[in-house]
CSV table of C-alpha atoms in Angstrom, one decimal:
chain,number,residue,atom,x,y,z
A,250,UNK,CA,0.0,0.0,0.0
A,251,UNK,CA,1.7,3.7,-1.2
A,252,UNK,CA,0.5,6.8,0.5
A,253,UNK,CA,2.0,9.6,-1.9
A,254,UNK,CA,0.0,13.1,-0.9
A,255,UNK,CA,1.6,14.1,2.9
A,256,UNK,CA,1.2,17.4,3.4
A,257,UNK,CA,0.2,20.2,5.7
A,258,UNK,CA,-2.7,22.6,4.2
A,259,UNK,CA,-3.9,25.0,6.2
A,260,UNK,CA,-2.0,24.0,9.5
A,261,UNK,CA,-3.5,20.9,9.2
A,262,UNK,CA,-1.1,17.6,8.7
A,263,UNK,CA,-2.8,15.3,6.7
A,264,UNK,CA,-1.8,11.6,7.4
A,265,UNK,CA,-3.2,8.2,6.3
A,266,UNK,CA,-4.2,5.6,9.1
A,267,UNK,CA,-4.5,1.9,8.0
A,268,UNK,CA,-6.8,-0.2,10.2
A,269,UNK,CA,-6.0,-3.5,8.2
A,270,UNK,CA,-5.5,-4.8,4.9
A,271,UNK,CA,-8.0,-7.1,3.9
A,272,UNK,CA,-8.6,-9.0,0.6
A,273,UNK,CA,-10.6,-12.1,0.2
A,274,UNK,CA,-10.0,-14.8,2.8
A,275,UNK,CA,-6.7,-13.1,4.3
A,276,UNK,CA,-6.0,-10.2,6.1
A,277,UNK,CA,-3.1,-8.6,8.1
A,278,UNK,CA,-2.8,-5.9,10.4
A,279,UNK,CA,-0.1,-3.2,9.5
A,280,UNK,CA,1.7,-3.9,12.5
A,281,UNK,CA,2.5,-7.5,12.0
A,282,UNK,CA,5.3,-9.3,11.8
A,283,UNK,CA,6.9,-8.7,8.2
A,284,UNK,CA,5.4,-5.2,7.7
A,285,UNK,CA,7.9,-2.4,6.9
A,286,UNK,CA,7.2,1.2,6.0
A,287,UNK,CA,9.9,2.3,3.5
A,288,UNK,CA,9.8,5.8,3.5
A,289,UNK,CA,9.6,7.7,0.0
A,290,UNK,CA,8.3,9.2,-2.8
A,291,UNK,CA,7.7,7.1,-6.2
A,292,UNK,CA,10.7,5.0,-6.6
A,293,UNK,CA,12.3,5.5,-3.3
A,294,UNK,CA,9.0,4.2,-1.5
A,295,UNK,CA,10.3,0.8,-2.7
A,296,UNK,CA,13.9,0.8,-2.3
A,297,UNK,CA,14.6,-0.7,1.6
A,298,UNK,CA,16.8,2.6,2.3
A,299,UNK,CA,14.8,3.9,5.0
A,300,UNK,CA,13.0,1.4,6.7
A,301,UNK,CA,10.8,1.8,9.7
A,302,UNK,CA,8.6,-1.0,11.2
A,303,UNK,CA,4.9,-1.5,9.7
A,304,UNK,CA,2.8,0.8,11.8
A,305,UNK,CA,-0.9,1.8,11.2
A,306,UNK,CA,0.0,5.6,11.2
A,307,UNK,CA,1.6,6.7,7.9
A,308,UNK,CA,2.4,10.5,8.7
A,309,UNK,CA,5.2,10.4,5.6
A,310,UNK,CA,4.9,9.7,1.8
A,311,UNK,CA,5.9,5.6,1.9
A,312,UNK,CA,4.7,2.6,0.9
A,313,UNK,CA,3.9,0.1,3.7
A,314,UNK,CA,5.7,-3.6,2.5
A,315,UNK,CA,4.8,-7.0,3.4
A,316,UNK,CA,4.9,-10.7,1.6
A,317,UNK,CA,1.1,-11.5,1.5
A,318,UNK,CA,0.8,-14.6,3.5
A,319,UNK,CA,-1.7,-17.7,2.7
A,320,UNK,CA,-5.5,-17.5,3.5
A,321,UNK,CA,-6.2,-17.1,7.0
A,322,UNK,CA,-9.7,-16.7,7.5
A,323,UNK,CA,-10.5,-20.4,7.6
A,324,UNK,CA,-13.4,-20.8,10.7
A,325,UNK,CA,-17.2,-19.4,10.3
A,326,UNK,CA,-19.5,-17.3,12.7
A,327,UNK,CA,-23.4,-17.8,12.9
A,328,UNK,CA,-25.2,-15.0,14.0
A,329,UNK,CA,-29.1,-15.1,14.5
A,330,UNK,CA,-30.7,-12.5,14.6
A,331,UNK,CA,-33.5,-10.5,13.4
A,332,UNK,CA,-34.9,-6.7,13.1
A,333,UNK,CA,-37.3,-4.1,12.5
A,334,UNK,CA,-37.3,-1.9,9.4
A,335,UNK,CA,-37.7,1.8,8.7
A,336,UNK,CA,-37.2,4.0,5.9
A,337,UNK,CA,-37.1,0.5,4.3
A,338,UNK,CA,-34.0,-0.1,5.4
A,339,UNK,CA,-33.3,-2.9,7.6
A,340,UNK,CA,-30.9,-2.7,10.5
A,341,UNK,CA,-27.0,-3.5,9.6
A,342,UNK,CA,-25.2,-5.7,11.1
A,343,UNK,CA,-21.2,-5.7,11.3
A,344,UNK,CA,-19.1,-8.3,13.0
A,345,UNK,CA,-15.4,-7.2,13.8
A,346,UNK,CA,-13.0,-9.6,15.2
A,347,UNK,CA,-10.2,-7.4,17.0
A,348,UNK,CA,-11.5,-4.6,15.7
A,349,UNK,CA,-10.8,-5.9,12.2
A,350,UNK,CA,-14.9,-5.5,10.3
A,351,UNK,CA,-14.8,-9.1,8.7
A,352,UNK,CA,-18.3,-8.3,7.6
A,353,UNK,CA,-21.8,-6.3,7.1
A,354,UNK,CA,-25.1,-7.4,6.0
A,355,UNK,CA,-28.3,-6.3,6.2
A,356,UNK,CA,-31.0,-7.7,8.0
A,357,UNK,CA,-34.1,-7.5,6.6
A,358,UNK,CA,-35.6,-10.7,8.2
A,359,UNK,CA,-38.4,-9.8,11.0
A,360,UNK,CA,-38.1,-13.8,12.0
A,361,UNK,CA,-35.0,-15.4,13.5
A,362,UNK,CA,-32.1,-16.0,10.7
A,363,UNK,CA,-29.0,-17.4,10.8
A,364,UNK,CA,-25.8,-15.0,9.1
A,365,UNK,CA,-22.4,-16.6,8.8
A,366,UNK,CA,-19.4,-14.5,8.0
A,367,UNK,CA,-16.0,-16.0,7.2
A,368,UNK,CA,-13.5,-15.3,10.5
A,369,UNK,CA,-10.2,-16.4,11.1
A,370,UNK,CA,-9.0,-18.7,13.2
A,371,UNK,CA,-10.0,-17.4,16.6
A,372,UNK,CA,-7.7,-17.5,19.5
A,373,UNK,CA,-7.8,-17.8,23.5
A,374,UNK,CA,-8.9,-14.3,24.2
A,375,UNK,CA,-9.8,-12.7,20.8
A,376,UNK,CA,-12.1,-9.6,20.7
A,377,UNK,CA,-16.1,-10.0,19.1
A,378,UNK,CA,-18.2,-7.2,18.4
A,379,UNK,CA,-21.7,-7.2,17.1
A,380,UNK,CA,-22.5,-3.8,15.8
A,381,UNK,CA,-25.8,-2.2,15.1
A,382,UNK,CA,-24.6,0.7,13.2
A,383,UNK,CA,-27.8,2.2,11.6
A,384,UNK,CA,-29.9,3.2,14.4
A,385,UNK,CA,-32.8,5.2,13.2
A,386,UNK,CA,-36.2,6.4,14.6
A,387,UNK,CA,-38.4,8.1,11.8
A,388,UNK,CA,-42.0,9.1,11.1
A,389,UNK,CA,-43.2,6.6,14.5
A,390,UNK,CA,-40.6,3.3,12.9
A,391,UNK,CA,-37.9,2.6,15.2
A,392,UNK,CA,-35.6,0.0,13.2
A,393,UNK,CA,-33.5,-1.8,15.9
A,394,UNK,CA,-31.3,-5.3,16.0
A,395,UNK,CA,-32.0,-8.2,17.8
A,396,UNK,CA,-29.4,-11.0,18.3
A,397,UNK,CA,-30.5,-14.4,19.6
A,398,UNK,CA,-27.0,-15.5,19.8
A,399,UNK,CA,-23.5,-16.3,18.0
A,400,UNK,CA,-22.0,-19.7,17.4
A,401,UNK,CA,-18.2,-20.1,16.6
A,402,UNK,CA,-17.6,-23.2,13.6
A,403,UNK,CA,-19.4,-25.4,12.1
């Protein structure tokens, strides 16, 4: 990933900030093992001369470096749940698994209905949020989220 437009306009610095990379079935945090931001511009961004560790603030034209590794999202997670609509729009749903958003959707079902998103492999002590993130009240429909429960695997 190159980030080639630092500057400061108006007194303010303008940085990039990189949550994670995510592509597919893999994803990597920019902080991992293997991730180095070589510092910059066009050429120079991919030299190795100036090398910093990977780092999820990029406050200097760079390009942060890694060796994409194999699939890693290999386990599933089963979310019922259900909602109410309004504006048509039913409430959305987003899983994150340490902090990474490994998912959205929709739910439009007012019945109990199972939603599986793609995780990966989940350690002793990993991080789940569920996140209602459209909250909305409007002309007397209040769309909400209800979640009967989560199941890790198969």
């Amino acid at each position: 990933m190159v980030y080639v437009n630092d500057a400061i306009v108006d007194g303010a610095d303008r940085n990039l900030n990189v949550a994670y990379l995510l592509a597919g079935s893999t994803f990597m945090l920019p902080t991992s093992s293997g991730v180095v931001y070589d510092l910059g511009s066009g050429a120079a961004a991919f030299d190795g001369a100036n090398l910093l560790p990977g780092q999820a603030s990029m406050g200097l034209n760079g390009a942060l470096r890694l060796a994409w590794p194999a699939p890693n999202i290999t386990d599933t997670i089963t979310v019922r749940a259900s909602g109410t609509l309004a504006a048509n729009a039913g409430p959305l749903m987003q899983l994150r698994v340490n902090g990474v958003i490994l998912g959205t959707v929709e739910v439009r079902s007012t019945t109990s209905t199972d939603y599986l998103f793609s995780v990966p492999k989940l350690l002793p002590g990993s991080k789940l949020d569920i996140a209602f993130i459209n909250d909305l009240y409007v002309n007397g429909q209040d769309r909400n989220l209800f979640v009967q429960y989560l199941k890790i695997g198969g």
